[in-house]
PDB file of C-alpha atoms in Angstrom:
ATOM      1  CA  MET A1441       4.838  31.623  -1.315  1.00  0.00           C
ATOM      2  CA  ILE A1442       5.875  35.302  -1.429  1.00  0.00           C
ATOM      3  CA  ASP A1443       4.122  35.468  -5.049  1.00  0.00           C
ATOM      4  CA  ILE A1444       0.537  35.188  -3.430  1.00  0.00           C
ATOM      5  CA  GLY A1445      -1.372  38.243  -2.672  1.00  0.00           C
ATOM      6  CA  VAL A1446      -3.295  41.260  -4.154  1.00  0.00           C
ATOM      7  CA  TYR A1447      -1.944  42.746  -7.402  1.00  0.00           C
ATOM      8  CA  LYS A1448      -2.912  46.295  -8.377  1.00  0.00           C
ATOM      9  CA  VAL A1449      -2.491  47.840 -11.710  1.00  0.00           C
ATOM     10  CA  VAL A1450      -2.650  51.638 -12.165  1.00  0.00           C
ATOM     11  CA  ALA A1451      -2.842  53.383 -15.366  1.00  0.00           C
ATOM     12  CA  ASP A1452      -2.422  57.052 -15.353  1.00  0.00           C
ATOM     13  CA  ASN A1453      -2.262  59.444 -18.437  1.00  0.00           C
ATOM     14  CA  GLY A1454      -1.637  62.472 -16.722  1.00  0.00           C
ATOM     15  CA  LYS A1455      -5.249  63.508 -17.263  1.00  0.00           C
ATOM     16  CA  GLU A1456      -7.154  60.509 -15.836  1.00  0.00           C
ATOM     17  CA  THR A1457      -6.277  57.487 -13.675  1.00  0.00           C
ATOM     18  CA  ILE A1458      -7.994  54.038 -13.803  1.00  0.00           C
ATOM     19  CA  GLU A1459      -6.899  51.166 -11.640  1.00  0.00           C
ATOM     20  CA  THR A1460      -7.788  47.266 -11.122  1.00  0.00           C
ATOM     21  CA  GLN A1461      -6.900  44.658  -8.701  1.00  0.00           C
ATOM     22  CA  ALA A1462      -6.916  40.898  -8.443  1.00  0.00           C
ATOM     23  CA  ASN A1463      -5.963  38.221  -5.765  1.00  0.00           C
ATOM     24  CA  ILE A1464      -3.268  36.141  -7.150  1.00  0.00           C
ATOM     25  CA  ASP A1465      -3.004  32.448  -5.758  1.00  0.00           C
ATOM     26  CA  VAL A1466      -0.030  30.341  -6.729  1.00  0.00           C
ATOM     27  CA  CYS A1467      -0.936  26.586  -6.651  1.00  0.00           C
ATOM     28  CA  VAL A1468       1.312  23.651  -6.705  1.00  0.00           C
ATOM     29  CA  LYS A1469       0.086  20.143  -7.940  1.00  0.00           C
ATOM     30  CA  PRO A1470       0.547  17.484  -5.158  1.00  0.00           C
ATOM     31  CA  LYS A1471       3.897  15.429  -4.960  1.00  0.00           C
ATOM     32  CA  VAL A1472       5.079  12.623  -2.763  1.00  0.00           C
ATOM     33  CA  GLU A1473       7.772  13.777  -0.204  1.00  0.00           C
ATOM     34  CA  GLY A1474      10.709  11.209   0.342  1.00  0.00           C
ATOM     35  CA  LYS A1475      11.042   7.629  -0.655  1.00  0.00           C
ATOM     36  CA  LEU A1476       8.076   5.065  -0.435  1.00  0.00           C
ATOM     37  CA  THR A1477       8.717   1.881   1.310  1.00  0.00           C
ATOM     38  CA  ASP A1478       6.933  -1.352   1.057  1.00  0.00           C
ATOM     39  CA  VAL A1479       5.622  -2.853   4.377  1.00  0.00           C
ATOM     40  CA  THR A1480       5.995  -6.431   5.549  1.00  0.00           C
ATOM     41  CA  CYS A1481       4.140  -7.593   8.789  1.00  0.00           C
ATOM     42  CA  ILE A1482       3.256 -10.925  10.553  1.00  0.00           C
ATOM     43  CA  LEU A1483      -0.154 -12.400   9.999  1.00  0.00           C
ATOM     44  CA  ASN A1484      -2.617 -11.052  12.484  1.00  0.00           C
ATOM     45  CA  GLU A1485      -0.296  -8.173  13.694  1.00  0.00           C
ATOM     46  CA  THR A1486      -0.672  -4.637  12.803  1.00  0.00           C
ATOM     47  CA  ALA A1487       0.561  -2.689   9.672  1.00  0.00           C
ATOM     48  CA  LYS A1488       1.202   1.017   9.072  1.00  0.00           C
ATOM     49  CA  LEU A1489       1.463   2.111   5.614  1.00  0.00           C
ATOM     50  CA  SER A1490       2.562   5.964   5.412  1.00  0.00           C
ATOM     51  CA  VAL A1491       3.240   8.644   3.021  1.00  0.00           C
ATOM     52  CA  LYS A1492       3.822  12.450   2.783  1.00  0.00           C
ATOM     53  CA  PHE A1493       2.624  14.511   0.263  1.00  0.00           C
ATOM     54  CA  SER A1494       2.999  18.418  -0.346  1.00  0.00           C
ATOM     55  CA  ALA A1495       0.663  20.620  -2.318  1.00  0.00           C
ATOM     56  CA  VAL A1496      -0.652  24.010  -2.419  1.00  0.00           C
ATOM     57  CA  PRO A1497      -3.438  24.281  -1.518  1.00  0.00           C
ATOM     58  CA  THR A1498      -3.396  21.421   0.790  1.00  0.00           C
ATOM     59  CA  ALA A1499      -4.407  17.957  -1.065  1.00  0.00           C
ATOM     60  CA  SER A1500      -7.327  15.895  -0.135  1.00  0.00           C
ATOM     61  CA  ILE A1501      -5.894  12.448   0.518  1.00  0.00           C
ATOM     62  CA  THR A1502      -7.606   8.901  -0.017  1.00  0.00           C
ATOM     63  CA  TRP A1503      -6.458   5.517   0.316  1.00  0.00           C
ATOM     64  CA  HIS A1504      -7.433   2.726  -2.635  1.00  0.00           C
ATOM     65  CA  LYS A1505      -7.108  -0.948  -2.720  1.00  0.00           C
ATOM     66  CA  ALA A1506      -5.147  -2.282  -5.751  1.00  0.00           C
ATOM     67  CA  ASP A1507      -8.589  -2.838  -7.668  1.00  0.00           C
ATOM     68  CA  GLY A1508      -9.440   1.076  -7.223  1.00  0.00           C
ATOM     69  CA  THR A1509     -11.787   0.550  -4.446  1.00  0.00           C
ATOM     70  CA  GLU A1510     -11.809   3.352  -2.056  1.00  0.00           C
ATOM     71  CA  ILE A1511     -10.939   2.524   1.552  1.00  0.00           C
ATOM     72  CA  THR A1512     -13.026   3.673   4.572  1.00  0.00           C
ATOM     73  CA  SER A1513     -11.985   3.502   8.191  1.00  0.00           C
ATOM     74  CA  ASP A1514     -13.775   0.758  10.244  1.00  0.00           C
ATOM     75  CA  ASP A1515     -13.098  -1.588  13.493  1.00  0.00           C
ATOM     76  CA  ARG A1516      -9.949  -2.876  11.750  1.00  0.00           C
ATOM     77  CA  ILE A1517      -8.733  -0.304   9.423  1.00  0.00           C
ATOM     78  CA  GLN A1518      -7.946   3.409  10.279  1.00  0.00           C
ATOM     79  CA  ILE A1519      -6.973   6.210   8.214  1.00  0.00           C
ATOM     80  CA  PHE A1520      -4.954   9.324   9.581  1.00  0.00           C
ATOM     81  CA  THR A1521      -3.833  12.538   7.837  1.00  0.00           C
ATOM     82  CA  ASP A1522      -2.181  15.261   9.654  1.00  0.00           C
ATOM     83  CA  ASP A1523      -2.149  18.977   8.766  1.00  0.00           C
ATOM     84  CA  HIS A1524       1.280  18.663   7.398  1.00  0.00           C
ATOM     85  CA  GLY A1525       0.371  16.043   4.498  1.00  0.00           C
ATOM     86  CA  GLN A1526       1.386  13.040   6.213  1.00  0.00           C
ATOM     87  CA  SER A1527      -1.231   9.926   5.915  1.00  0.00           C
ATOM     88  CA  THR A1528      -1.118   6.830   7.591  1.00  0.00           C
ATOM     89  CA  LEU A1529      -3.299   3.762   6.861  1.00  0.00           C
ATOM     90  CA  THR A1530      -3.423   1.273   9.814  1.00  0.00           C
ATOM     91  CA  VAL A1531      -4.391  -2.173   9.271  1.00  0.00           C
ATOM     92  CA  ASN A1532      -4.987  -4.127  12.476  1.00  0.00           C
ATOM     93  CA  LYS A1533      -5.231  -7.835  13.037  1.00  0.00           C
ATOM     94  CA  THR A1534      -3.906  -8.446   9.345  1.00  0.00           C
ATOM     95  CA  VAL A1535      -5.379 -11.339   7.282  1.00  0.00           C
ATOM     96  CA  SER A1536      -3.643 -12.833   4.248  1.00  0.00           C
ATOM     97  CA  GLN A1537      -6.010 -10.989   1.975  1.00  0.00           C
ATOM     98  CA  ASP A1538      -4.669  -7.695   3.047  1.00  0.00           C
ATOM     99  CA  ALA A1539      -1.441  -8.554   1.229  1.00  0.00           C
ATOM    100  CA  GLN A1540      -1.750  -6.480  -1.896  1.00  0.00           C
ATOM    101  CA  ALA A1541      -0.674  -3.058  -3.087  1.00  0.00           C
ATOM    102  CA  TYR A1542      -2.283   0.185  -1.379  1.00  0.00           C
ATOM    103  CA  ILE A1543      -2.687   3.510  -3.171  1.00  0.00           C
ATOM    104  CA  ALA A1544      -2.666   7.083  -1.255  1.00  0.00           C
ATOM    105  CA  ARG A1545      -4.135   9.578  -3.733  1.00  0.00           C
ATOM    106  CA  ALA A1546      -3.590  13.364  -2.951  1.00  0.00           C
ATOM    107  CA  VAL A1547      -5.785  15.625  -5.061  1.00  0.00           C
ATOM    108  CA  ASN A1548      -6.022  19.474  -5.117  1.00  0.00           C
ATOM    109  CA  LYS A1549      -7.536  21.856  -7.688  1.00  0.00           C
ATOM    110  CA  VAL A1550      -4.577  21.736 -10.025  1.00  0.00           C
ATOM    111  CA  GLY A1551      -3.599  18.040 -10.106  1.00  0.00           C
ATOM    112  CA  SER A1552      -3.301  14.638  -8.420  1.00  0.00           C
ATOM    113  CA  VAL A1553      -0.552  11.944  -7.368  1.00  0.00           C
ATOM    114  CA  ASP A1554      -0.709   8.338  -6.592  1.00  0.00           C
ATOM    115  CA  ALA A1555       1.657   6.806  -4.215  1.00  0.00           C
ATOM    116  CA  LYS A1556       1.784   2.947  -4.171  1.00  0.00           C
ATOM    117  CA  ILE A1557       3.001   0.833  -1.145  1.00  0.00           C
ATOM    118  CA  ASN A1558       2.920  -3.009  -1.102  1.00  0.00           C
ATOM    119  CA  LEU A1559       1.923  -4.902   1.912  1.00  0.00           C
ATOM    120  CA  ASN A1560       3.485  -8.114   2.349  1.00  0.00           C
ATOM    121  CA  ILE A1561       2.105 -10.324   5.057  1.00  0.00           C
ATOM    122  CA  LYS A1562       4.280 -13.358   6.737  1.00  0.00           C
ATOM    123  CA  GLY A1563       2.110 -15.949   7.736  1.00  0.00           C
ATOM    124  CA  THR A1564       4.437 -18.953   7.958  1.00  0.00           C
ATOM    125  CA  ILE A1565       5.366 -20.249  11.269  1.00  0.00           C
ATOM    126  CA  ASN A1566       8.882 -21.618  11.839  1.00  0.00           C
ATOM    127  CA  ILE A1567       8.241 -25.063  13.587  1.00  0.00           C
ATOM    128  CA  SER A1568      11.799 -26.046  13.577  1.00  0.00           C
ATOM    129  CA  ARG A1569      12.568 -24.228  16.888  1.00  0.00           C
ATOM    130  CA  TRP A1570       9.834 -26.518  18.559  1.00  0.00           C
ATOM    131  CA  ASN A1571      11.475 -29.564  17.742  1.00  0.00           C
ATOM    132  CA  LEU A1572       8.344 -31.372  16.805  1.00  0.00           C
ATOM    133  CA  LYS A1573       8.391 -34.875  15.395  1.00  0.00           C
ATOM    134  CA  VAL A1574       5.534 -35.918  12.873  1.00  0.00           C
ATOM    135  CA  LYS A1575       5.378 -39.566  11.596  1.00  0.00           C
ATOM    136  CA  PRO A1576       6.044 -40.258   8.111  1.00  0.00           C
ATOM    137  CA  ALA A1577       2.933 -40.148   5.775  1.00  0.00           C
ATOM    138  CA  LEU A1578       2.574 -40.829   2.068  1.00  0.00           C
ATOM    139  CA  LYS A1579       0.546 -38.094   0.135  1.00  0.00           C
ATOM    140  CA  HIS A1580      -0.475 -40.782  -2.472  1.00  0.00           C
ATOM    141  CA  ASP A1581      -0.800 -44.369  -2.741  1.00  0.00           C
ATOM    142  CA  ILE A1582       1.297 -46.286  -5.185  1.00  0.00           C
ATOM    143  CA  GLU A1583      -0.507 -47.067  -8.561  1.00  0.00           C
ATOM    144  CA  PRO A1584      -0.353 -50.479  -9.903  1.00  0.00           C
ATOM    145  CA  GLN A1585       1.614 -50.372 -13.261  1.00  0.00           C
ATOM    146  CA  THR A1586       2.278 -52.653 -16.227  1.00  0.00           C
ATOM    147  CA  ILE A1587       5.597 -52.376 -17.998  1.00  0.00           C
ATOM    148  CA  ASN A1588       7.708 -54.318 -20.507  1.00  0.00           C
ATOM    149  CA  VAL A1589      10.663 -56.409 -19.650  1.00  0.00           C
ATOM    150  CA  GLY A1590      13.749 -54.257 -19.715  1.00  0.00           C
ATOM    151  CA  ASP A1591      11.872 -50.936 -19.429  1.00  0.00           C
ATOM    152  CA  GLU A1592      12.577 -48.620 -16.300  1.00  0.00           C
ATOM    153  CA  LEU A1593       9.768 -47.887 -13.829  1.00  0.00           C
ATOM    154  CA  VAL A1594      10.196 -44.623 -11.712  1.00  0.00           C
ATOM    155  CA  TYR A1595       7.722 -43.891  -8.986  1.00  0.00           C
ATOM    156  CA  ARG A1596       7.774 -40.323  -7.371  1.00  0.00           C
ATOM    157  CA  LEU A1597       6.091 -40.290  -4.104  1.00  0.00           C
ATOM    158  CA  LEU A1598       5.459 -37.163  -1.888  1.00  0.00           C
ATOM    159  CA  VAL A1599       6.067 -37.963   1.664  1.00  0.00           C
ATOM    160  CA  GLY A1600       5.491 -35.780   4.832  1.00  0.00           C
ATOM    161  CA  GLY A1601       6.866 -35.913   8.243  1.00  0.00           C
ATOM    162  CA  ARG A1602       9.482 -34.488  10.730  1.00  0.00           C
ATOM    163  CA  PRO A1603      12.432 -34.896  10.917  1.00  0.00           C
TER     164      PRO A1603
END
């Protein structure tokens, strides 16, 4: 930024001169660069959530779960932030509990900003391609009923099986 530097003021009345100087820093509060994109991955695969921030001075970036809990790196979760404000949360071997909103928070001395990214986990397996056959099974037994002559009786049953 061209306005950053040492500024000097000199006062001269022809008889005496006085001067003072000061360092001037121009700060910019953090902001999110680009569009955020939610992430979808398959259960037990790796998910990468990324966000880029800009700020002067450089912001400190932390990641949080939806409930506000700060995330720290461990065997399954890594956080990497480069010198250009790009921060990536990597979740290895995803489990269904990982599906939630994650918040990347950038903070410097003049402000902060949050970036929310949703992680969706697809855990369903499409068994139709394996052409499996499963014998029919009732989910519940039929319950005895007493009705009046002329009344209608409707049973609703859940039946599982394939095809």
